[in-house]
mmCIF file of C-alpha atoms and ligand atoms in Angstrom:
data_model
loop_
_atom_site.group_PDB
_atom_site.id
_atom_site.type_symbol
_atom_site.label_atom_id
_atom_site.label_comp_id
_atom_site.label_asym_id
_atom_site.label_seq_id
_atom_site.Cartn_x
_atom_site.Cartn_y
_atom_site.Cartn_z
ATOM 1 C CA MET A 1 -22.419 5.876 7.329
ATOM 2 C CA ALA A 2 -21.327 4.240 10.509
ATOM 3 C CA GLU A 3 -24.126 1.907 10.736
ATOM 4 C CA ARG A 4 -22.394 0.601 7.728
ATOM 5 C CA ILE A 5 -19.205 0.590 9.190
ATOM 6 C CA ALA A 6 -20.310 -1.313 12.486
ATOM 7 C CA ARG A 7 -21.930 -3.738 9.851
ATOM 8 C CA THR A 8 -18.762 -4.693 8.894
ATOM 9 C CA GLU A 9 -17.352 -4.277 12.313
ATOM 10 C CA ALA A 10 -20.007 -7.107 12.947
ATOM 11 C CA ALA A 11 -18.673 -9.093 10.059
ATOM 12 C CA ARG A 12 -15.256 -9.015 10.879
ATOM 13 C CA ALA A 13 -15.828 -10.094 14.773
ATOM 14 C CA TRP A 14 -18.188 -13.016 13.609
ATOM 15 C CA ALA A 15 -14.803 -14.141 10.994
ATOM 16 C CA ASP A 16 -12.841 -13.566 14.417
ATOM 17 C CA GLY A 17 -14.526 -15.522 16.274
ATOM 18 C CA PHE A 18 -14.382 -18.534 14.083
ATOM 19 C CA ALA A 19 -10.831 -18.441 13.137
ATOM 20 C CA GLU A 20 -10.659 -18.971 17.370
ATOM 21 C CA LYS A 21 -13.161 -21.442 17.105
ATOM 22 C CA TYR A 22 -11.353 -23.553 14.230
ATOM 23 C CA MET A 23 -8.129 -22.285 12.998
ATOM 24 C CA ASP A 24 -6.041 -24.566 15.886
ATOM 25 C CA ASP A 25 -8.295 -27.432 15.711
ATOM 26 C CA ASP A 26 -6.595 -29.659 13.381
ATOM 27 C CA SER A 27 -9.432 -31.739 12.618
ATOM 28 C CA VAL A 28 -11.100 -29.249 10.578
ATOM 29 C CA VAL A 29 -8.653 -28.477 7.385
ATOM 30 C CA ALA A 30 -10.523 -26.586 4.771
ATOM 31 C CA PHE A 31 -13.223 -23.745 5.298
ATOM 32 C CA GLN A 32 -16.723 -23.848 2.878
ATOM 33 C CA TRP A 33 -17.210 -20.478 1.779
ATOM 34 C CA LYS A 34 -21.156 -19.824 2.191
ATOM 35 C CA LEU A 35 -22.718 -17.057 0.490
ATOM 36 C CA ALA A 36 -25.420 -15.008 2.263
ATOM 37 C CA SER A 37 -29.285 -15.565 1.575
ATOM 38 C CA ARG A 38 -29.804 -12.089 1.400
ATOM 39 C CA HIS A 39 -26.093 -11.950 -1.026
ATOM 40 C CA PRO A 40 -27.108 -7.821 -2.538
ATOM 41 C CA LYS A 41 -25.309 -8.184 -5.749
ATOM 42 C CA PHE A 42 -23.939 -10.638 -7.783
ATOM 43 C CA ASN A 43 -19.598 -10.536 -7.100
ATOM 44 C CA ILE A 44 -16.706 -11.873 -5.785
ATOM 45 C CA CYS A 45 -18.296 -13.832 -2.822
ATOM 46 C CA ASP A 46 -20.443 -15.813 -5.920
ATOM 47 C CA LEU A 47 -17.195 -16.771 -7.425
ATOM 48 C CA TYR A 48 -15.478 -17.836 -4.028
ATOM 49 C CA ALA A 49 -19.126 -20.547 -3.384
ATOM 50 C CA GLU A 50 -18.569 -21.822 -6.032
ATOM 51 C CA ALA A 51 -15.222 -21.602 -8.350
ATOM 52 C CA ASN A 52 -13.455 -24.817 -7.218
ATOM 53 C CA LEU A 53 -9.814 -22.996 -6.192
ATOM 54 C CA TYR A 54 -7.738 -25.138 -4.342
ATOM 55 C CA GLY A 55 -8.845 -28.538 -5.987
ATOM 56 C CA LEU A 56 -10.762 -29.805 -3.253
ATOM 57 C CA GLY A 57 -14.626 -28.879 -4.796
ATOM 58 C CA LYS A 58 -16.309 -25.966 -5.029
ATOM 59 C CA GLY A 59 -15.747 -23.128 -2.095
ATOM 60 C CA ILE A 60 -13.621 -24.842 -0.682
ATOM 61 C CA TYR A 61 -10.498 -23.473 0.319
ATOM 62 C CA PRO A 62 -7.169 -24.780 2.896
ATOM 63 C CA LYS A 63 -7.200 -23.120 6.203
ATOM 64 C CA ASN A 64 -4.781 -20.521 6.052
ATOM 65 C CA ALA A 65 -5.648 -20.291 1.945
ATOM 66 C CA THR A 66 -9.154 -18.573 3.016
ATOM 67 C CA PRO A 67 -10.099 -15.343 2.159
ATOM 68 C CA ARG A 68 -10.644 -13.071 4.391
ATOM 69 C CA LEU A 69 -14.412 -12.155 5.578
ATOM 70 C CA PRO A 70 -15.851 -9.852 5.040
ATOM 71 C CA VAL A 71 -14.647 -9.533 1.304
ATOM 72 C CA HIS A 72 -16.501 -5.755 0.609
ATOM 73 C CA PRO A 73 -18.830 -3.763 3.133
ATOM 74 C CA HIS A 74 -22.413 -5.884 3.660
ATOM 75 C CA CYS A 75 -20.223 -8.686 3.001
ATOM 76 C CA LEU A 76 -22.440 -11.278 4.832
ATOM 77 C CA CYS A 77 -20.912 -14.616 4.066
ATOM 78 C CA HIS A 78 -19.954 -17.150 6.170
ATOM 79 C CA LEU A 79 -18.101 -20.199 6.469
ATOM 80 C CA ALA A 80 -17.969 -23.147 7.442
ATOM 81 C CA PRO A 81 -15.579 -25.881 9.020
ATOM 82 C CA VAL A 82 -14.847 -28.631 6.678
ATOM 83 C CA TYR A 83 -13.536 -32.074 8.532
ATOM 84 C CA ARG A 84 -10.116 -34.223 7.632
ATOM 85 C CA SER A 85 -12.555 -36.597 6.313
ATOM 86 C CA GLU A 86 -15.269 -35.217 4.548
ATOM 87 C CA LEU A 87 -12.373 -34.913 1.756
ATOM 88 C CA LYS A 88 -11.236 -38.252 1.676
ATOM 89 C CA GLY A 89 -7.720 -36.916 0.860
ATOM 90 C CA LYS A 90 -7.461 -35.255 -1.788
ATOM 91 C CA LYS A 91 -5.313 -32.209 -1.462
ATOM 92 C CA ALA A 92 -4.864 -29.043 -2.136
ATOM 93 C CA VAL A 93 -3.657 -27.563 -5.694
ATOM 94 C CA ASP A 94 -3.219 -24.052 -6.200
ATOM 95 C CA GLN A 95 -5.627 -23.749 -8.811
ATOM 96 C CA LEU A 96 -6.552 -20.334 -8.452
ATOM 97 C CA GLU A 97 -5.840 -18.509 -11.416
ATOM 98 C CA GLU A 98 -7.704 -21.853 -13.823
ATOM 99 C CA GLY A 99 -10.638 -22.772 -11.386
ATOM 100 C CA GLY A 100 -11.506 -18.932 -10.991
ATOM 101 C CA ARG A 101 -11.375 -19.102 -14.591
ATOM 102 C CA ALA A 102 -12.982 -22.170 -15.138
ATOM 103 C CA TRP A 103 -16.000 -20.812 -13.538
ATOM 104 C CA LEU A 104 -16.006 -17.269 -14.538
ATOM 105 C CA GLU A 105 -17.025 -19.171 -18.861
ATOM 106 C CA LYS A 106 -19.329 -21.055 -17.531
ATOM 107 C CA GLN A 107 -21.361 -17.183 -15.964
ATOM 108 C CA SER A 108 -23.015 -14.780 -18.589
ATOM 109 C CA LEU A 109 -21.010 -12.019 -19.444
ATOM 110 C CA TYR A 110 -23.298 -9.607 -17.707
ATOM 111 C CA HIS A 111 -22.448 -11.162 -14.311
ATOM 112 C CA ARG A 112 -18.318 -11.650 -15.955
ATOM 113 C CA GLN A 113 -18.560 -7.766 -16.106
ATOM 114 C CA GLN A 114 -19.871 -7.602 -12.604
ATOM 115 C CA ILE A 115 -17.014 -8.981 -11.184
ATOM 116 C CA LEU A 116 -14.014 -7.828 -13.453
ATOM 117 C CA GLY A 117 -15.544 -4.763 -14.873
ATOM 118 C CA ILE A 118 -16.301 -3.924 -18.578
ATOM 119 C CA ALA A 119 -12.597 -3.150 -19.220
ATOM 120 C CA GLY A 120 -11.368 -6.090 -16.571
ATOM 121 C CA CYS A 121 -13.977 -8.240 -18.546
ATOM 122 C CA LYS A 122 -11.949 -7.689 -22.209
ATOM 123 C CA SER A 123 -8.321 -7.482 -20.901
ATOM 124 C CA TYR A 124 -9.215 -11.587 -19.458
ATOM 125 C CA GLU A 125 -10.389 -12.298 -22.295
ATOM 126 C CA ARG A 126 -7.116 -11.495 -23.858
ATOM 127 C CA GLY A 127 -6.089 -13.894 -20.881
ATOM 128 C CA ALA A 128 -5.089 -11.940 -18.331
ATOM 129 C CA ASP A 129 -5.477 -13.442 -15.152
ATOM 130 C CA TRP A 130 -8.571 -12.635 -13.550
ATOM 131 C CA ARG A 131 -7.762 -11.703 -10.548
ATOM 132 C CA THR A 132 -5.961 -8.792 -11.177
ATOM 133 C CA MET A 133 -9.260 -7.207 -12.720
ATOM 134 C CA ALA A 134 -11.499 -8.735 -10.091
ATOM 135 C CA ARG A 135 -13.295 -6.199 -8.008
ATOM 136 C CA ASN A 136 -12.830 -6.516 -4.088
ATOM 137 C CA TYR A 137 -10.572 -9.869 -4.661
ATOM 138 C CA SER A 138 -8.197 -9.429 -1.968
ATOM 139 C CA PRO A 139 -5.036 -11.717 -0.964
ATOM 140 C CA LYS A 140 -5.538 -11.349 1.654
ATOM 141 C CA VAL A 141 -5.795 -15.087 4.063
ATOM 142 C CA MET A 142 -7.795 -16.074 7.004
ATOM 143 C CA GLN A 143 -5.207 -16.608 10.385
ATOM 144 C CA SER A 144 -5.169 -17.574 13.301
ATOM 145 C CA ARG A 145 -5.439 -14.485 15.606
ATOM 146 C CA THR A 146 -4.375 -15.431 19.465
ATOM 147 C CA LYS A 147 -0.529 -14.777 17.814
ATOM 148 C CA HIS A 148 -1.686 -10.755 17.790
ATOM 149 C CA ASP A 149 -4.382 -10.761 19.450
ATOM 150 C CA ILE A 150 -4.166 -7.108 20.493
ATOM 151 C CA ILE A 151 -6.813 -8.055 23.467
ATOM 152 C CA LYS A 152 -4.172 -10.265 24.901
ATOM 153 C CA ALA A 153 -1.097 -8.023 24.156
ATOM 154 C CA SER A 154 -2.748 -5.043 25.737
ATOM 155 C CA GLY A 155 -3.754 -8.508 28.915
ATOM 156 C CA ALA A 156 -7.136 -7.213 29.130
ATOM 157 C CA LEU A 157 -9.811 -8.904 28.535
ATOM 158 C CA ASN A 158 -12.861 -8.029 30.540
ATOM 159 C CA PRO A 159 -13.824 -5.112 28.843
ATOM 160 C CA PHE A 160 -15.141 -3.816 32.393
ATOM 161 C CA SER A 161 -11.877 -3.672 33.858
ATOM 162 C CA ASN A 162 -9.796 -0.792 34.833
ATOM 163 C CA ARG A 163 -6.949 -2.249 33.044
ATOM 164 C CA ALA A 164 -8.993 -2.449 30.334
ATOM 165 C CA THR A 165 -10.455 1.849 30.699
ATOM 166 C CA GLU A 166 -7.141 2.485 31.035
ATOM 167 C CA HIS A 167 -6.498 1.271 27.910
ATOM 168 C CA ALA A 168 -8.894 2.978 26.275
ATOM 169 C CA VAL A 169 -7.951 6.586 28.099
ATOM 170 C CA ARG A 170 -4.327 6.122 26.920
ATOM 171 C CA TYR A 171 -5.523 4.526 23.311
ATOM 172 C CA TYR A 172 -8.212 7.372 22.667
ATOM 173 C CA GLU A 173 -5.223 10.551 23.556
ATOM 174 C CA GLU A 174 -3.138 8.769 21.078
ATOM 175 C CA ILE A 175 -5.579 8.264 18.371
ATOM 176 C CA ARG A 176 -6.749 11.480 18.610
ATOM 177 C CA HIS A 177 -2.372 12.503 17.754
ATOM 178 C CA ARG A 178 -2.887 10.015 15.006
ATOM 179 C CA LYS A 179 -2.292 11.074 11.118
ATOM 180 C CA THR A 180 -2.541 8.263 9.034
ATOM 181 C CA ASP A 181 -4.903 6.555 11.068
ATOM 182 C CA ALA A 182 -7.971 7.860 8.471
ATOM 183 C CA ILE A 183 -5.725 7.097 5.249
ATOM 184 C CA ARG A 184 -5.713 3.194 6.857
ATOM 185 C CA ILE A 185 -8.973 2.568 7.316
ATOM 186 C CA ALA A 186 -9.731 4.162 4.408
ATOM 187 C CA GLN A 187 -7.664 2.202 2.684
ATOM 188 C CA ASN A 188 -8.566 -0.682 4.050
ATOM 189 C CA THR A 189 -12.539 -0.436 4.198
ATOM 190 C CA GLY A 190 -12.612 1.574 0.486
ATOM 191 C CA PHE A 191 -14.152 3.909 2.164
ATOM 192 C CA ARG A 192 -13.128 8.101 1.821
ATOM 193 C CA ALA A 193 -10.163 8.940 4.026
ATOM 194 C CA GLN A 194 -12.362 12.904 4.451
ATOM 195 C CA ASP A 195 -15.280 10.208 5.842
ATOM 196 C CA ILE A 196 -13.663 8.511 7.961
ATOM 197 C CA GLN A 197 -12.131 11.486 9.194
ATOM 198 C CA ALA A 198 -15.255 12.613 10.370
ATOM 199 C CA ILE A 199 -16.417 9.620 12.147
ATOM 200 C CA LYS A 200 -13.333 10.216 13.664
ATOM 201 C CA ASP A 201 -14.064 13.725 14.858
ATOM 202 C CA TYR A 202 -17.142 12.774 16.082
ATOM 203 C CA ILE A 203 -16.188 9.574 18.113
ATOM 204 C CA PHE A 204 -12.798 10.448 19.284
ATOM 205 C CA VAL A 205 -12.458 13.958 19.587
ATOM 206 C CA GLU A 206 -16.143 17.063 18.854
ATOM 207 C CA GLU A 207 -17.435 16.623 22.234
ATOM 208 C CA HIS A 208 -21.393 15.867 22.469
ATOM 209 C CA ASP A 209 -24.382 17.421 24.859
ATOM 210 C CA LEU A 210 -23.943 13.379 27.328
ATOM 211 C CA VAL A 211 -26.464 13.264 29.824
ATOM 212 C CA ASP A 212 -23.913 14.673 32.813
ATOM 213 C CA GLY A 213 -22.857 17.592 30.131
ATOM 214 C CA HIS A 214 -21.180 18.860 26.748
ATOM 215 C CA ARG A 215 -18.274 16.904 27.158
ATOM 216 C CA ARG A 216 -16.492 13.943 24.734
ATOM 217 C CA PHE A 217 -17.472 10.959 24.855
ATOM 218 C CA TYR A 218 -16.143 8.469 27.133
ATOM 219 C CA GLU A 219 -13.881 6.109 26.208
ATOM 220 C CA ASP A 220 -14.611 2.971 25.499
ATOM 221 C CA TYR A 221 -12.361 -0.483 25.484
ATOM 222 C CA GLU A 222 -14.470 -2.248 22.183
ATOM 223 C CA MET A 223 -14.356 1.013 20.557
ATOM 224 C CA ALA A 224 -10.687 1.194 20.792
ATOM 225 C CA GLN A 225 -10.314 -2.108 19.923
ATOM 226 C CA SER A 226 -13.054 -2.012 17.461
ATOM 227 C CA TRP A 227 -10.566 1.373 15.744
ATOM 228 C CA GLN A 228 -7.282 -0.775 15.741
ATOM 229 C CA ARG A 229 -8.880 -3.948 13.964
ATOM 230 C CA LEU A 230 -10.022 -1.155 10.887
ATOM 231 C CA ILE A 231 -6.588 0.403 11.101
ATOM 232 C CA GLU A 232 -5.103 -3.380 11.270
ATOM 233 C CA GLY A 233 -7.407 -4.436 8.649
HETATM 234 ZN ZN1 ZN B 1 -19.468 -12.205 0.536
#
């Protein structure tokens, strides 16, 4: 469970780094979805990588309409920058519903069911929008993090600085009193709230046998940042 969260968090960190590098680079106008080579099973990521949802080509998204990674736990998909010159003047059009449908039509019933579910597939066949049934579909899109990056907002860029430590101590104390964070994280990650609560207790509340005695874990700035990102989704 903790490993799963750590991996999801690593994927998120990769996406944040990618966004930081390319969101504000004007020569990059779109992103291409790259399916992970060790893709666990057929799912919405296959659609994201292969459907033409914006008329720019298979798996190509205008930057600010790119689905936010990771899409699901264990999602190892990546993105690649697409430069203005590569699109040769193509204009992005919102054809999510039709583009997704065109791609779904070409899949086997079994694969469609893996994305839409069996009941979802029936509604889809009756003409419902695939987005209302697709598992792990979320309208959340990539955004530049520079505006609301809490690392910058807290003013403590170096995780080993005194300010970072002070921030972590305050944050840990605040988190121990917070009542809604486990529920928020559960909603954002798809885990059960009681599992998230158990992790929270382990990390922030309970005492452990550490080298210098039985005590809580030391406040860790990066852990605080991770938890906050999980809350923000
Ligand atoms: Zn994926």
